Amino acid sequence: MKILITGNEGYIGARLAPWLHARGHQVFGLDTALYRDGCLYLDSIGMPFAPPTLFKDLRNVTPADFAGADAVIHLAELSNDPLGENRPEITYRINHEGSVGIANAAREAGVRRFVYASSCSVYGLGTGVFLDETSPTNPQTAYARCKVLVERDLAALADDDFSVVFLRNATAYGPSPRMRFDIVLNDLCALAYTRKKIAMVSDGSPWRPIVHVEDICEAMRCAVEAPADAVNGGIFNVGRTSENYRVREIAAVVAEAFPGCEITAGPASADNRSYRVCFEKIESCLPGFSARWTASAGARELARLFERIEFSTAMYEFRAFTRLKQLKYLQRTGQLDEDLFWRAR
């Protein structure tokens, strides 16, 4: 298949493009290039492919940008809660209106499969029970509310000629050249390696489901390859049920992978996001998919990577590996305007 990945220069996209290429697909990308400053490592053996990429803001796409594509995997949005809350009105324009615009343009261009990277953050505030795809959504942030709105609007576009699949990813972790240290397991591993101390800013009681970036890539591969009647309009939580943890449990897992690391906790947080998620549907209903990774294996993998690349505090704190830091830098230096469009030189 010919597959367009939006956000192919991001954390997941940098892993997804070579993942699909290695499995025989023709891949090209569309990205606005906000995070190109950051490259944590190179892997020309494991990831020997970088797709041809159109650098363009998703708010400016046209059907011509999707010419010849059989499928679109849509990743390109403002990518976490702190970033979304920074300018909620811009978050809505990009994440909600922009994503619906992407889908409409793809549909008009004759694309037949559209995979949307949603998030388990749509559940927001759980009741203690495991939540599945039929559970009510309860988004607590602009980022999560946009995910719910996009799911609603894209579901209305699905028909026999335009198959839409929604993948609600758990919180990602694992290595990527376009690394992120503003997600929980990656951040705790970086703290453990550089400071020998995991200082949690809260008591670590909230629940989070987490999933390795490779398992996300595999779910996306399965979603584009599955028979249309098996997935059209379908919502799939992406992860495995055993990989729900309290944040303090993730810290303990990380400490095992980084011996000699101290764990400290803070006060109870005012952040009320806490949810446990059931992942049985994807294991049984998405043809070919099975999550492989555990938090323990992922933490050990990052420990090996950090040793190999001589990871340092300066690398951990580099702005491009924390999304909000990078956007504030680009605005402060006049490279982005107040609406997050690139400024012409």
GROMACS .gro file of C-alpha atoms in nm, residues 90-296:
model
  207
   90ILE     CA    1  -0.510   2.704   1.910
   91THR     CA    2  -0.527   2.342   2.024
   92TYR     CA    3  -0.886   2.326   1.898
   93ARG     CA    4  -0.793   2.479   1.564
   94ILE     CA    5  -0.510   2.234   1.509
   95ASN     CA    6  -0.620   1.916   1.682
   96HIS     CA    7  -0.992   1.930   1.615
   97GLU     CA    8  -1.055   2.145   1.309
   98GLY     CA    9  -0.721   2.059   1.147
   99SER     CA   10  -0.767   1.686   1.194
  100VAL     CA   11  -1.117   1.693   1.048
  101GLY     CA   12  -0.978   1.893   0.757
  102ILE     CA   13  -0.711   1.626   0.701
  103ALA     CA   14  -0.976   1.355   0.690
  104ASN     CA   15  -1.201   1.548   0.451
  105ALA     CA   16  -0.911   1.619   0.216
  106ALA     CA   17  -0.804   1.255   0.221
  107ARG     CA   18  -1.157   1.138   0.152
  108GLU     CA   19  -1.194   1.380  -0.138
  109ALA     CA   20  -0.863   1.255  -0.280
  110GLY     CA   21  -0.993   0.896  -0.287
  111VAL     CA   22  -0.803   0.759   0.015
  112ARG     CA   23  -0.979   0.444   0.129
  113ARG     CA   24  -0.838   0.387   0.479
  114PHE     CA   25  -0.791   0.648   0.753
  115VAL     CA   26  -0.632   0.558   1.086
  116TYR     CA   27  -0.664   0.818   1.360
  117ALA     CA   28  -0.425   0.821   1.656
  118SER     CA   29  -0.659   0.893   1.944
  119SER     CA   30  -0.572   0.848   2.311
  120CYS     CA   31  -0.682   0.674   2.630
  121SER     CA   32  -0.678   1.023   2.782
  122VAL     CA   33  -1.037   1.053   2.655
  123TYR     CA   34  -1.137   0.848   2.963
  124GLY     CA   35  -0.987   1.120   3.182
  125LEU     CA   36  -1.129   1.046   3.522
  126GLY     CA   37  -1.206   0.683   3.591
  127THR     CA   38  -1.419   0.529   3.863
  128GLY     CA   39  -1.169   0.258   3.956
  129VAL     CA   40  -1.309  -0.002   3.717
  130PHE     CA   41  -1.136  -0.102   3.395
  131LEU     CA   42  -1.267   0.108   3.107
  132ASP     CA   43  -1.326  -0.033   2.762
  133GLU     CA   44  -1.429   0.112   2.428
  134THR     CA   45  -1.795   0.123   2.533
  135SER     CA   46  -1.726   0.322   2.852
  136PRO     CA   47  -1.828   0.688   2.862
  137THR     CA   48  -1.555   0.936   2.780
  138ASN     CA   49  -1.470   1.196   3.042
  139PRO     CA   50  -1.197   1.422   2.900
  140GLN     CA   51  -1.032   1.662   3.143
  141THR     CA   52  -0.813   1.871   2.911
  142ALA     CA   53  -0.829   2.050   2.577
  143TYR     CA   54  -0.609   1.779   2.425
  144ALA     CA   55  -0.844   1.500   2.535
  145ARG     CA   56  -1.160   1.693   2.446
  146CYS     CA   57  -1.027   1.741   2.094
  147LYS     CA   58  -0.972   1.367   2.063
  148VAL     CA   59  -1.337   1.306   2.151
  149LEU     CA   60  -1.454   1.568   1.900
  150VAL     CA   61  -1.240   1.428   1.620
  151GLU     CA   62  -1.367   1.075   1.685
  152ARG     CA   63  -1.724   1.205   1.664
  153ASP     CA   64  -1.673   1.399   1.342
  154LEU     CA   65  -1.466   1.134   1.163
  155ALA     CA   66  -1.715   0.861   1.249
  156ALA     CA   67  -1.970   1.055   1.043
  157LEU     CA   68  -1.740   1.038   0.740
  158ALA     CA   69  -1.700   0.661   0.740
  159ASP     CA   70  -1.868   0.466   0.462
  160ASP     CA   71  -1.798   0.177   0.226
  161ASP     CA   72  -1.540   0.384   0.036
  162PHE     CA   73  -1.372   0.552   0.334
  163SER     CA   74  -1.286   0.319   0.620
  164VAL     CA   75  -1.203   0.500   0.946
  165VAL     CA   76  -1.029   0.335   1.242
  166PHE     CA   77  -0.972   0.493   1.584
  167LEU     CA   78  -0.675   0.380   1.792
  168ARG     CA   79  -0.690   0.504   2.151
  169ASN     CA   80  -0.326   0.470   2.249
  170ALA     CA   81  -0.219   0.431   2.609
  171THR     CA   82   0.064   0.662   2.722
  172ALA     CA   83   0.360   0.578   2.502
  173TYR     CA   84   0.715   0.498   2.605
  174GLY     CA   85   1.032   0.363   2.447
  175PRO     CA   86   1.316   0.498   2.232
  176SER     CA   87   1.272   0.714   1.925
  177PRO     CA   88   1.517   0.940   1.743
  178ARG     CA   89   1.260   1.219   1.797
  179MET     CA   90   1.255   1.140   2.167
  180ARG     CA   91   1.008   1.272   2.420
  181PHE     CA   92   1.089   1.314   2.788
  182ASP     CA   93   0.751   1.466   2.874
  183ILE     CA   94   0.584   1.124   2.901
  184VAL     CA   95   0.599   0.930   3.222
  185LEU     CA   96   0.819   0.622   3.179
  186ASN     CA   97   1.067   0.797   2.949
  187ASP     CA   98   1.092   1.087   3.192
  188LEU     CA   99   1.145   0.866   3.497
  189CYS     CA  100   1.412   0.665   3.316
  190ALA     CA  101   1.596   0.985   3.220
  191LEU     CA  102   1.580   1.110   3.580
  192ALA     CA  103   1.707   0.778   3.709
  193TYR     CA  104   2.004   0.775   3.471
  194THR     CA  105   2.112   1.138   3.494
  195ARG     CA  106   2.036   1.215   3.860
  196LYS     CA  107   2.021   0.875   4.029
  197LYS     CA  108   1.697   0.998   4.179
  198ILE     CA  109   1.334   0.972   4.075
  199ALA     CA  110   1.166   1.272   4.234
  200MET     CA  111   0.794   1.240   4.173
  201VAL     CA  112   0.609   1.569   4.188
  202SER     CA  113   0.300   1.395   4.331
  203ASP     CA  114   0.229   1.097   4.555
  204GLY     CA  115   0.223   0.874   4.246
  205SER     CA  116  -0.127   0.743   4.312
  206PRO     CA  117  -0.294   0.811   3.971
  207TRP     CA  118  -0.343   0.516   3.738
  208ARG     CA  119  -0.199   0.520   3.386
  209PRO     CA  120  -0.203   0.257   3.112
  210ILE     CA  121   0.126   0.261   2.920
  211VAL     CA  122   0.232   0.106   2.588
  212HIS     CA  123   0.560   0.071   2.400
  213VAL     CA  124   0.599   0.275   2.082
  214GLU     CA  125   0.663  -0.046   1.884
  215ASP     CA  126   0.328  -0.188   1.996
  216ILE     CA  127   0.162   0.133   1.875
  217CYS     CA  128   0.338   0.096   1.539
  218GLU     CA  129   0.223  -0.264   1.511
  219ALA     CA  130  -0.138  -0.167   1.592
  220MET     CA  131  -0.124   0.093   1.316
  221ARG     CA  132   0.016  -0.158   1.070
  222CYS     CA  133  -0.263  -0.401   1.152
  223ALA     CA  134  -0.523  -0.125   1.125
  224VAL     CA  135  -0.422  -0.031   0.769
  225GLU     CA  136  -0.388  -0.394   0.656
  226ALA     CA  137  -0.707  -0.538   0.811
  227PRO     CA  138  -1.015  -0.609   0.597
  228ALA     CA  139  -1.229  -0.296   0.590
  229ASP     CA  140  -1.536  -0.472   0.726
  230ALA     CA  141  -1.337  -0.585   1.031
  231VAL     CA  142  -1.234  -0.236   1.139
  232ASN     CA  143  -1.445   0.034   0.971
  233GLY     CA  144  -1.575   0.269   1.238
  234GLY     CA  145  -1.402   0.066   1.505
  235ILE     CA  146  -1.246   0.202   1.822
  236PHE     CA  147  -0.956   0.008   1.972
  237ASN     CA  148  -0.773   0.079   2.296
  238VAL     CA  149  -0.404   0.015   2.221
  239GLY     CA  150  -0.203  -0.159   2.494
  240ARG     CA  151  -0.240  -0.461   2.718
  241THR     CA  152  -0.451  -0.488   3.031
  242SER     CA  153  -0.160  -0.601   3.249
  243GLU     CA  154   0.018  -0.271   3.170
  244ASN     CA  155  -0.195  -0.047   3.391
  245TYR     CA  156   0.013   0.103   3.672
  246ARG     CA  157   0.000   0.365   3.939
  247VAL     CA  158   0.270   0.622   3.867
  248ARG     CA  159   0.459   0.514   4.180
  249GLU     CA  160   0.459   0.157   4.047
  250ILE     CA  161   0.615   0.279   3.722
  251ALA     CA  162   0.881   0.452   3.933
  252ALA     CA  163   0.954   0.124   4.112
  253VAL     CA  164   0.987  -0.060   3.781
  254VAL     CA  165   1.229   0.206   3.657
  255ALA     CA  166   1.435   0.187   3.976
  256GLU     CA  167   1.487  -0.187   3.917
  257ALA     CA  168   1.631  -0.111   3.573
  258PHE     CA  169   1.860   0.163   3.712
  259PRO     CA  170   2.020   0.018   4.029
  260GLY     CA  171   2.112   0.262   4.303
  261CYS     CA  172   1.835   0.504   4.214
  262GLU     CA  173   1.643   0.674   4.496
  263ILE     CA  174   1.265   0.732   4.475
  264THR     CA  175   1.097   1.025   4.646
  265ALA     CA  176   0.731   1.126   4.640
  266GLY     CA  177   0.557   1.460   4.659
  267PRO     CA  178   0.216   1.565   4.791
  268ALA     CA  179  -0.114   1.449   4.650
  269SER     CA  180  -0.173   1.623   4.319
  270ALA     CA  181  -0.463   1.843   4.218
  271ASP     CA  182  -0.448   1.668   3.879
  272ASN     CA  183  -0.746   1.432   3.887
  273ARG     CA  184  -0.662   1.233   3.573
  274SER     CA  185  -0.655   0.868   3.672
  275TYR     CA  186  -0.790   0.573   3.477
  276ARG     CA  187  -0.740   0.203   3.417
  277VAL     CA  188  -0.813   0.064   3.072
  278CYS     CA  189  -0.911  -0.276   2.933
  279PHE     CA  190  -0.736  -0.386   2.613
  280GLU     CA  191  -0.912  -0.714   2.544
  281LYS     CA  192  -1.090  -0.593   2.231
  282ILE     CA  193  -0.777  -0.514   2.030
  283GLU     CA  194  -0.620  -0.851   2.113
  284SER     CA  195  -0.929  -1.037   1.995
  285CYS     CA  196  -1.070  -0.817   1.719
  286LEU     CA  197  -0.781  -0.648   1.535
  287PRO     CA  198  -0.642  -0.915   1.302
  288GLY     CA  199  -0.274  -0.988   1.364
  289PHE     CA  200  -0.223  -0.767   1.667
  290SER     CA  201  -0.069  -0.869   1.997
  291ALA     CA  202   0.110  -0.631   2.234
  292ARG     CA  203   0.456  -0.762   2.327
  293TRP     CA  204   0.620  -0.511   2.558
  294THR     CA  205   0.612  -0.463   2.935
  295ALA     CA  206   0.720  -0.162   3.138
  296SER     CA  207   1.008  -0.360   3.286
   0.00000   0.00000   0.00000
